[in-house]
C-alpha cells in the first residue's frame, strides 16, 4: 500500500526499505490466508487486502482508538467472510477486550491513555 508519489520523493534507501516491507506484508497475507484455508472462487488475498486498506483509511478518518474491541470484532467478522469461512465463528467482543487488555503498553504511556489513530 505504499504511496507511489511519496516513494518517488524518497531516497533509494527508504524506497527499497518500503518496497521490501510491502513485499513481506504481501507474503504474510498470502501465507495467513493459506493457513486459514483457501476457498476457491475468488482471489481471497486481493479481497482481504482491499478490505484492510479501506478499513485502515476509514478507521483513520473516523479517529477510532486502537483499543476498541468493537473495531476488532467487526474486522474479524468481515475477514472471516471475505476468506470464505462464514461457517466459522468470530471471537466475541469480550474475548477481544480481554486480548487487548493483555497487550503491552507503549513506554511512557500513561494509564488510561487512549491512542487515537488520527487525531
N, CA, C and O atoms as a DFTB+ gen file, in Angstrom:
476 C
 N C O
     1  1       0.802      -1.182       0.000
     2  2       0.000       0.000       0.000
     3  2       0.855       1.259       0.000
     4  3       0.399       2.306       0.461
     5  1       2.061       1.186      -0.496
     6  2       2.885       2.387      -0.469
     7  2       2.304       3.472      -1.381
     8  3       1.756       3.193      -2.447
     9  1       2.440       4.679      -0.936
    10  2       2.021       5.830      -1.719
    11  2       3.107       6.084      -2.756
    12  3       4.218       6.485      -2.411
    13  1       2.783       5.849      -4.029
    14  2       3.780       5.944      -5.087
    15  2       4.374       7.341      -5.211
    16  3       5.563       7.481      -5.499
    17  1       3.565       8.374      -4.998
    18  2       4.077       9.745      -5.091
    19  2       5.133       9.992      -4.014
    20  3       6.150      10.633      -4.276
    21  1       4.891       9.486      -2.807
    22  2       5.873       9.651      -1.732
    23  2       7.120       8.815      -1.983
    24  3       8.236       9.254      -1.708
    25  1       6.924       7.607      -2.509
    26  2       8.085       6.754      -2.790
    27  2       9.025       7.395      -3.807
    28  3      10.244       7.253      -3.709
    29  1       8.461       8.094      -4.774
    30  2       9.299       8.751      -5.776
    31  2      10.142       9.865      -5.166
    32  3      11.211      10.189      -5.683
    33  1       9.667      10.452      -4.073
    34  2      10.398      11.527      -3.403
    35  2      11.428      11.002      -2.401
    36  3      12.324      11.735      -1.983
    37  1      11.296       9.742      -2.025
    38  2      12.167       9.166      -1.000
    39  2      13.535       8.817      -1.589
    40  3      13.691       8.632      -2.796
    41  1      14.511       8.736      -0.698
    42  2      15.836       8.286      -1.130
    43  2      15.756       6.807      -1.479
    44  3      14.814       6.118      -1.089
    45  1      16.740       6.331      -2.206
    46  2      16.767       4.934      -2.622
    47  2      16.723       4.000      -1.413
    48  3      16.058       2.965      -1.456
    49  1      17.419       4.354      -0.345
    50  2      17.457       3.544       0.877
    51  2      16.049       3.347       1.435
    52  3      15.645       2.219       1.717
    53  1      15.308       4.433       1.593
    54  2      13.959       4.349       2.158
    55  2      12.972       3.708       1.179
    56  3      12.079       2.971       1.594
    57  1      13.128       3.982      -0.098
    58  2      12.243       3.387      -1.100
    59  2      12.394       1.865      -1.098
    60  3      11.401       1.136      -1.111
    61  1      13.643       1.391      -1.080
    62  2      13.875      -0.058      -1.053
    63  2      13.364      -0.670       0.256
    64  3      12.812      -1.770       0.263
    65  1      13.553       0.049       1.347
    66  2      13.051      -0.443       2.632
    67  2      11.536      -0.583       2.620
    68  3      10.994      -1.579       3.102
    69  1      10.859       0.406       2.074
    70  2       9.400       0.369       1.989
    71  2       8.948      -0.760       1.073
    72  3       8.020      -1.496       1.406
    73  1       9.589      -0.898      -0.058
    74  2       9.228      -1.952      -1.001
    75  2       9.471      -3.335      -0.406
    76  3       8.688      -4.258      -0.630
    77  1      10.557      -3.476       0.351
    78  2      10.860      -4.757       0.994
    79  2       9.787      -5.103       2.028
    80  3       9.317      -6.239       2.088
    81  1       9.404      -4.115       2.840
    82  2       8.361      -4.343       3.856
    83  2       7.021      -4.667       3.195
    84  3       6.275      -5.517       3.682
    85  1       6.717      -3.991       2.089
    86  2       5.470      -4.253       1.392
    87  2       5.457      -5.678       0.840
    88  3       4.438      -6.363       0.918
    89  1       6.577      -6.123       0.287
    90  2       6.667      -7.498      -0.196
    91  2       6.481      -8.494       0.951
    92  3       5.798      -9.505       0.790
    93  1       7.082      -8.211       2.099
    94  2       6.913      -9.068       3.275
    95  2       5.449      -9.096       3.700
    96  3       4.922     -10.151       4.055
    97  1       4.797      -7.942       3.664
    98  2       3.386      -7.821       4.021
    99  2       2.526      -8.665       3.080
   100  3       1.617      -9.365       3.527
   101  1       2.813      -8.599       1.778
   102  2       2.061      -9.377       0.790
   103  2       2.246     -10.877       1.037
   104  3       1.283     -11.640       0.971
   105  1       3.470     -11.296       1.319
   106  2       3.746     -12.702       1.579
   107  2       3.061     -13.167       2.855
   108  3       2.516     -14.269       2.905
   109  1       3.088     -12.326       3.890
   110  2       2.441     -12.674       5.154
   111  2       0.942     -12.853       4.951
   112  3       0.361     -13.812       5.460
   113  1       0.303     -11.933       4.207
   114  2      -1.133     -12.052       3.945
   115  2      -1.454     -13.354       3.226
   116  3      -2.378     -14.069       3.614
   117  1      -0.693     -13.664       2.177
   118  2      -0.941     -14.890       1.410
   119  2      -0.751     -16.124       2.287
   120  3      -1.541     -17.066       2.221
   121  1       0.298     -16.116       3.107
   122  2       0.591     -17.250       3.996
   123  2      -0.508     -17.416       5.045
   124  3      -0.929     -18.535       5.336
   125  1      -0.964     -16.313       5.604
   126  2      -2.004     -16.359       6.635
   127  2      -3.310     -16.886       6.062
   128  3      -3.963     -17.733       6.671
   129  1      -3.689     -16.386       4.894
   130  2      -4.927     -16.852       4.265
   131  2      -4.813     -18.325       3.921
   132  3      -5.775     -19.076       4.084
   133  1      -3.656     -18.746       3.451
   134  2      -3.437     -20.151       3.142
   135  2      -3.556     -21.011       4.395
   136  3      -4.123     -22.102       4.349
   137  1      -3.023     -20.521       5.518
   138  2      -3.090     -21.270       6.778
   139  2      -4.525     -21.398       7.276
   140  3      -4.900     -22.425       7.841
   141  1      -5.326     -20.361       7.067
   142  2      -6.728     -20.406       7.482
   143  2      -7.483     -21.396       6.610
   144  3      -8.390     -22.087       7.073
   145  1      -7.103     -21.453       5.360
   146  2      -7.729     -22.382       4.420
   147  2      -8.278     -21.634       3.227
   148  3      -9.204     -20.832       3.350
   149  1      -7.705     -21.902       2.085
   150  2      -8.160     -21.221       0.878
   151  2      -9.468     -21.841       0.401
   152  3      -9.654     -23.057       0.439
   153  1     -10.359     -20.978      -0.044
   154  2     -11.632     -21.397      -0.608
   155  2     -11.644     -20.913      -2.050
   156  3     -11.518     -19.714      -2.295
   157  1     -11.793     -21.824      -3.011
   158  2     -11.738     -21.403      -4.412
   159  2     -12.923     -20.513      -4.793
   160  3     -13.977     -20.534      -4.158
   161  1     -12.713     -19.746      -5.834
   162  2     -13.799     -18.933      -6.370
   163  2     -13.422     -17.478      -6.546
   164  3     -13.881     -16.833      -7.489
   165  1     -12.604     -16.950      -5.665
   166  2     -12.198     -15.554      -5.728
   167  2     -10.734     -15.451      -5.340
   168  3     -10.176     -16.370      -4.741
   169  1     -10.119     -14.337      -5.680
   170  2      -8.759     -14.063      -5.228
   171  2      -8.882     -13.512      -3.807
   172  3      -9.017     -12.305      -3.605
   173  1      -8.834     -14.406      -2.840
   174  2      -9.066     -14.032      -1.432
   175  2      -8.019     -13.049      -0.929
   176  3      -8.340     -12.153      -0.148
   177  1      -6.776     -13.202      -1.361
   178  2      -5.726     -12.280      -0.923
   179  2      -6.074     -10.865      -1.364
   180  3      -5.970      -9.923      -0.578
   181  1      -6.484     -10.715      -2.613
   182  2      -6.852      -9.390      -3.110
   183  2      -8.062      -8.837      -2.364
   184  3      -8.075      -7.662      -1.997
   185  1      -9.080      -9.669      -2.136
   186  2     -10.264      -9.222      -1.399
   187  2      -9.897      -8.733      -0.002
   188  3     -10.316      -7.654       0.419
   189  1      -9.115      -9.533       0.710
   190  2      -8.751      -9.187       2.083
   191  2      -7.891      -7.924       2.115
   192  3      -8.108      -7.040       2.944
   193  1      -6.922      -7.847       1.214
   194  2      -6.039      -6.677       1.226
   195  2      -6.801      -5.405       0.867
   196  3      -6.546      -4.349       1.446
   197  1      -7.728      -5.494      -0.078
   198  2      -8.527      -4.321      -0.424
   199  2      -9.403      -3.901       0.755
   200  3      -9.547      -2.714       1.044
   201  1      -9.984      -4.892       1.430
   202  2     -10.796      -4.585       2.605
   203  2      -9.945      -3.918       3.691
   204  3     -10.339      -2.901       4.262
   205  1      -8.782      -4.501       3.967
   206  2      -7.926      -3.948       5.017
   207  2      -7.495      -2.519       4.707
   208  3      -7.463      -1.667       5.595
   209  1      -7.166      -2.262       3.450
   210  2      -6.763      -0.916       3.075
   211  2      -7.909       0.069       3.315
   212  3      -7.711       1.128       3.911
   213  1      -9.094      -0.284       2.853
   214  2     -10.254       0.581       3.072
   215  2     -10.576       0.742       4.547
   216  3     -10.914       1.834       5.003
   217  1     -10.469      -0.355       5.292
   218  2     -10.759      -0.305       6.725
   219  2      -9.755       0.588       7.452
   220  3     -10.130       1.331       8.358
   221  1      -8.477       0.517       7.059
   222  2      -7.471       1.373       7.697
   223  2      -7.755       2.842       7.403
   224  3      -7.629       3.688       8.288
   225  1      -8.133       3.147       6.174
   226  2      -8.450       4.532       5.814
   227  2      -9.672       5.008       6.588
   228  3      -9.664       6.103       7.152
   229  1     -10.727       4.189       6.620
   230  2     -11.943       4.569       7.339
   231  2     -11.701       4.710       8.838
   232  3     -12.237       5.615       9.477
   233  1     -10.899       3.817       9.393
   234  2     -10.572       3.885      10.816
   235  2      -9.808       5.164      11.125
   236  3     -10.062       5.823      12.133
   237  1      -8.882       5.505      10.259
   238  2      -8.102       6.731      10.424
   239  2      -9.000       7.959      10.303
   240  3      -8.926       8.868      11.130
   241  1      -9.843       7.985       9.281
   242  2     -10.739       9.129       9.071
   243  2     -11.702       9.323      10.234
   244  3     -12.043      10.454      10.582
   245  1     -12.138       8.221      10.835
   246  2     -13.102       8.289      11.934
   247  2     -12.436       8.484      13.294
   248  3     -13.118       8.532      14.317
   249  1     -11.104       8.596      13.308
   250  2     -10.350       8.790      14.558
   251  2     -10.679       7.718      15.597
   252  3     -10.865       8.021      16.775
   253  1     -10.749       6.480      15.155
   254  2     -11.016       5.360      16.073
   255  2      -9.807       5.132      16.978
   256  3      -8.667       5.385      16.590
   257  1     -10.074       4.660      18.165
   258  2      -8.977       4.328      19.073
   259  2      -8.488       2.915      18.788
   260  3      -9.244       2.068      18.312
   261  1      -7.232       2.675      19.081
   262  2      -6.612       1.380      18.785
   263  2      -7.121       0.259      19.678
   264  3      -6.955      -0.917      19.354
   265  1      -7.735       0.610      20.792
   266  2      -8.115      -0.397      21.777
   267  2      -9.626      -0.616      21.865
   268  3     -10.140      -0.959      22.930
   269  1     -10.324      -0.424      20.777
   270  2     -11.777      -0.593      20.735
   271  2     -12.110      -2.031      20.341
   272  3     -11.891      -2.412      19.191
   273  1     -12.635      -2.840      21.269
   274  2     -12.951      -4.237      20.939
   275  2     -13.939      -4.361      19.771
   276  3     -13.866      -5.323      19.007
   277  1     -14.850      -3.412      19.625
   278  2     -15.820      -3.448      18.530
   279  2     -15.107      -3.400      17.178
   280  3     -15.520      -4.061      16.225
   281  1     -14.043      -2.618      17.106
   282  2     -13.265      -2.492      15.877
   283  2     -12.689      -3.855      15.463
   284  3     -12.786      -4.249      14.301
   285  1     -12.100      -4.557      16.412
   286  2     -11.511      -5.868      16.132
   287  2     -12.590      -6.909      15.836
   288  3     -12.406      -7.774      14.980
   289  1     -13.701      -6.823      16.539
   290  2     -14.815      -7.733      16.315
   291  2     -15.345      -7.581      14.886
   292  3     -15.590      -8.573      14.199
   293  1     -15.518      -6.351      14.455
   294  2     -16.004      -6.075      13.104
   295  2     -14.995      -6.536      12.050
   296  3     -15.377      -7.154      11.056
   297  1     -13.713      -6.239      12.261
   298  2     -12.672      -6.697      11.328
   299  2     -12.690      -8.219      11.216
   300  3     -12.643      -8.771      10.117
   301  1     -12.759      -8.881      12.351
   302  2     -12.747     -10.330      12.384
   303  2     -13.918     -10.904      11.595
   304  3     -13.747     -11.824      10.796
   305  1     -15.091     -10.361      11.821
   306  2     -16.290     -10.828      11.116
   307  2     -16.113     -10.666       9.608
   308  3     -16.373     -11.595       8.844
   309  1     -15.674      -9.493       9.190
   310  2     -15.500      -9.220       7.755
   311  2     -14.444     -10.138       7.144
   312  3     -14.648     -10.683       6.059
   313  1     -13.326     -10.309       7.829
   314  2     -12.249     -11.142       7.285
   315  2     -12.671     -12.603       7.156
   316  3     -12.335     -13.264       6.173
   317  1     -13.393     -13.098       8.129
   318  2     -13.875     -14.485       8.066
   319  2     -14.737     -14.679       6.819
   320  3     -14.600     -15.675       6.109
   321  1     -15.613     -13.734       6.564
   322  2     -16.499     -13.854       5.407
   323  2     -15.752     -13.653       4.095
   324  3     -16.004     -14.368       3.125
   325  1     -14.840     -12.693       4.054
   326  2     -14.072     -12.471       2.830
   327  2     -13.204     -13.665       2.464
   328  3     -12.938     -13.919       1.289
   329  1     -12.764     -14.395       3.487
   330  2     -11.923     -15.569       3.229
   331  2     -12.756     -16.807       2.913
   332  3     -12.210     -17.886       2.683
   333  1     -14.092     -16.646       2.902
   334  2     -14.949     -17.765       2.528
   335  2     -15.222     -18.750       3.641
   336  3     -15.533     -19.912       3.378
   337  1     -15.111     -18.306       4.882
   338  2     -15.313     -19.193       6.029
   339  2     -16.472     -18.713       6.899
   340  3     -16.348     -18.639       8.122
   341  1     -17.595     -18.387       6.267
   342  2     -18.729     -17.863       7.020
   343  2     -19.309     -18.884       7.999
   344  3     -20.109     -18.530       8.865
   345  1     -18.910     -20.137       7.863
   346  2     -19.365     -21.169       8.791
   347  2     -18.594     -21.123      10.111
   348  3     -18.965     -21.808      11.064
   349  1     -17.543     -20.336      10.177
   350  2     -16.732     -20.233      11.404
   351  2     -17.177     -19.029      12.226
   352  3     -17.687     -18.048      11.684
   353  1     -16.982     -19.114      13.527
   354  2     -17.397     -18.043      14.427
   355  2     -16.227     -17.108      14.725
   356  3     -15.075     -17.524      14.843
   357  1     -16.569     -15.853      14.838
   358  2     -15.582     -14.841      15.219
   359  2     -15.444     -14.842      16.732
   360  3     -16.404     -15.156      17.437
   361  1     -14.265     -14.495      17.245
   362  2     -14.163     -14.312      18.698
   363  2     -15.157     -13.232      19.144
   364  3     -15.502     -12.341      18.368
   365  1     -15.604     -13.316      20.376
   366  2     -16.579     -12.352      20.895
   367  2     -15.901     -11.023      21.239
   368  3     -14.677     -10.938      21.335
   369  1     -16.722      -9.998      21.421
   370  2     -16.180      -8.693      21.830
   371  2     -15.463      -8.813      23.170
   372  3     -14.449      -8.153      23.399
   373  1     -15.995      -9.663      24.059
   374  2     -15.358      -9.855      25.367
   375  2     -13.974     -10.497      25.209
   376  3     -13.040     -10.157      25.936
   377  1     -13.851     -11.422      24.260
   378  2     -12.547     -12.043      24.021
   379  2     -11.557     -11.025      23.466
   380  3     -10.384     -11.030      23.839
   381  1     -12.024     -10.156      22.580
   382  2     -11.139      -9.111      22.061
   383  2     -10.756      -8.135      23.172
   384  3      -9.606      -7.702      23.244
   385  1     -11.706      -7.786      24.037
   386  2     -11.409      -6.871      25.145
   387  2     -10.353      -7.480      26.067
   388  3      -9.434      -6.789      26.507
   389  1     -10.487      -8.771      26.356
   390  2      -9.500      -9.451      27.204
   391  2      -8.137      -9.480      26.525
   392  3      -7.116      -9.233      27.167
   393  1      -8.115      -9.778      25.235
   394  2      -6.857      -9.815      24.479
   395  2      -6.204      -8.435      24.471
   396  3      -5.000      -8.316      24.698
   397  1      -6.994      -7.396      24.211
   398  2      -6.443      -6.040      24.192
   399  2      -5.878      -5.642      25.550
   400  3      -4.864      -4.949      25.622
   401  1      -6.526      -6.075      26.621
   402  2      -6.042      -5.715      27.962
   403  2      -4.699      -6.372      28.278
   404  3      -3.964      -5.896      29.143
   405  1      -4.378      -7.459      27.581
   406  2      -3.097      -8.155      27.801
   407  2      -1.964      -7.603      26.931
   408  3      -0.811      -7.999      27.102
   409  1      -2.272      -6.704      26.011
   410  2      -1.242      -6.176      25.124
   411  2      -0.361      -5.181      25.881
   412  3      -0.856      -4.414      26.707
   413  1       0.931      -5.193      25.601
   414  2       1.832      -4.278      26.320
   415  2       1.544      -2.823      25.940
   416  3       1.166      -2.508      24.812
   417  1       1.735      -1.976      26.909
   418  2       1.567      -0.541      26.685
   419  2       2.877       0.015      26.143
   420  3       3.952      -0.536      26.380
   421  1       2.766       1.099      25.424
   422  2       3.974       1.768      24.951
   423  2       4.717       2.362      26.132
   424  3       4.109       2.727      27.139
   425  1       6.018       2.456      26.009
   426  2       6.826       3.042      27.064
   427  2       6.351       4.467      27.328
   428  3       6.105       5.216      26.383
   429  1       6.222       4.842      28.562
   430  2       5.791       6.175      28.994
   431  2       4.341       6.486      28.629
   432  3       3.947       7.652      28.653
   433  1       3.549       5.494      28.297
   434  2       2.142       5.726      28.003
   435  2       1.385       5.730      29.330
   436  3       1.390       4.728      30.043
   437  1       0.735       6.840      29.668
   438  2       0.038       6.903      30.960
   439  2      -1.139       5.939      31.039
   440  3      -1.764       5.629      30.025
   441  1      -1.431       5.475      32.223
   442  2      -2.574       4.596      32.448
   443  2      -3.852       5.330      32.044
   444  3      -4.024       6.509      32.353
   445  1      -4.732       4.633      31.360
   446  2      -5.980       5.235      30.927
   447  2      -5.874       6.032      29.635
   448  3      -6.878       6.529      29.126
   449  1      -4.667       6.154      29.105
   450  2      -4.447       6.891      27.853
   451  2      -5.004       6.069      26.706
   452  3      -4.789       4.858      26.657
   453  1      -5.707       6.695      25.790
   454  2      -6.285       6.004      24.646
   455  2      -5.772       6.635      23.368
   456  3      -6.147       7.752      23.013
   457  1      -4.902       5.897      22.676
   458  2      -4.348       6.413      21.418
   459  2      -5.432       6.481      20.363
   460  3      -6.219       5.545      20.215
   461  1      -5.479       7.557      19.645
   462  2      -6.395       7.707      18.515
   463  2      -5.576       7.549      17.259
   464  3      -4.468       8.078      17.164
   465  1      -6.109       6.827      16.293
   466  2      -5.361       6.546      15.081
   467  2      -5.017       7.828      14.352
   468  3      -3.882       7.976      13.899
   469  1      -5.932       8.744      14.221
   470  2      -5.682      10.014      13.520
   471  2      -6.332      11.119      14.326
   472  3      -7.542      11.323      14.239
   473  1      -5.573      11.804      15.077
   474  2      -6.240      12.826      15.860
   475  2      -5.338      13.698      16.507
   476  3      -5.762      14.616      17.209
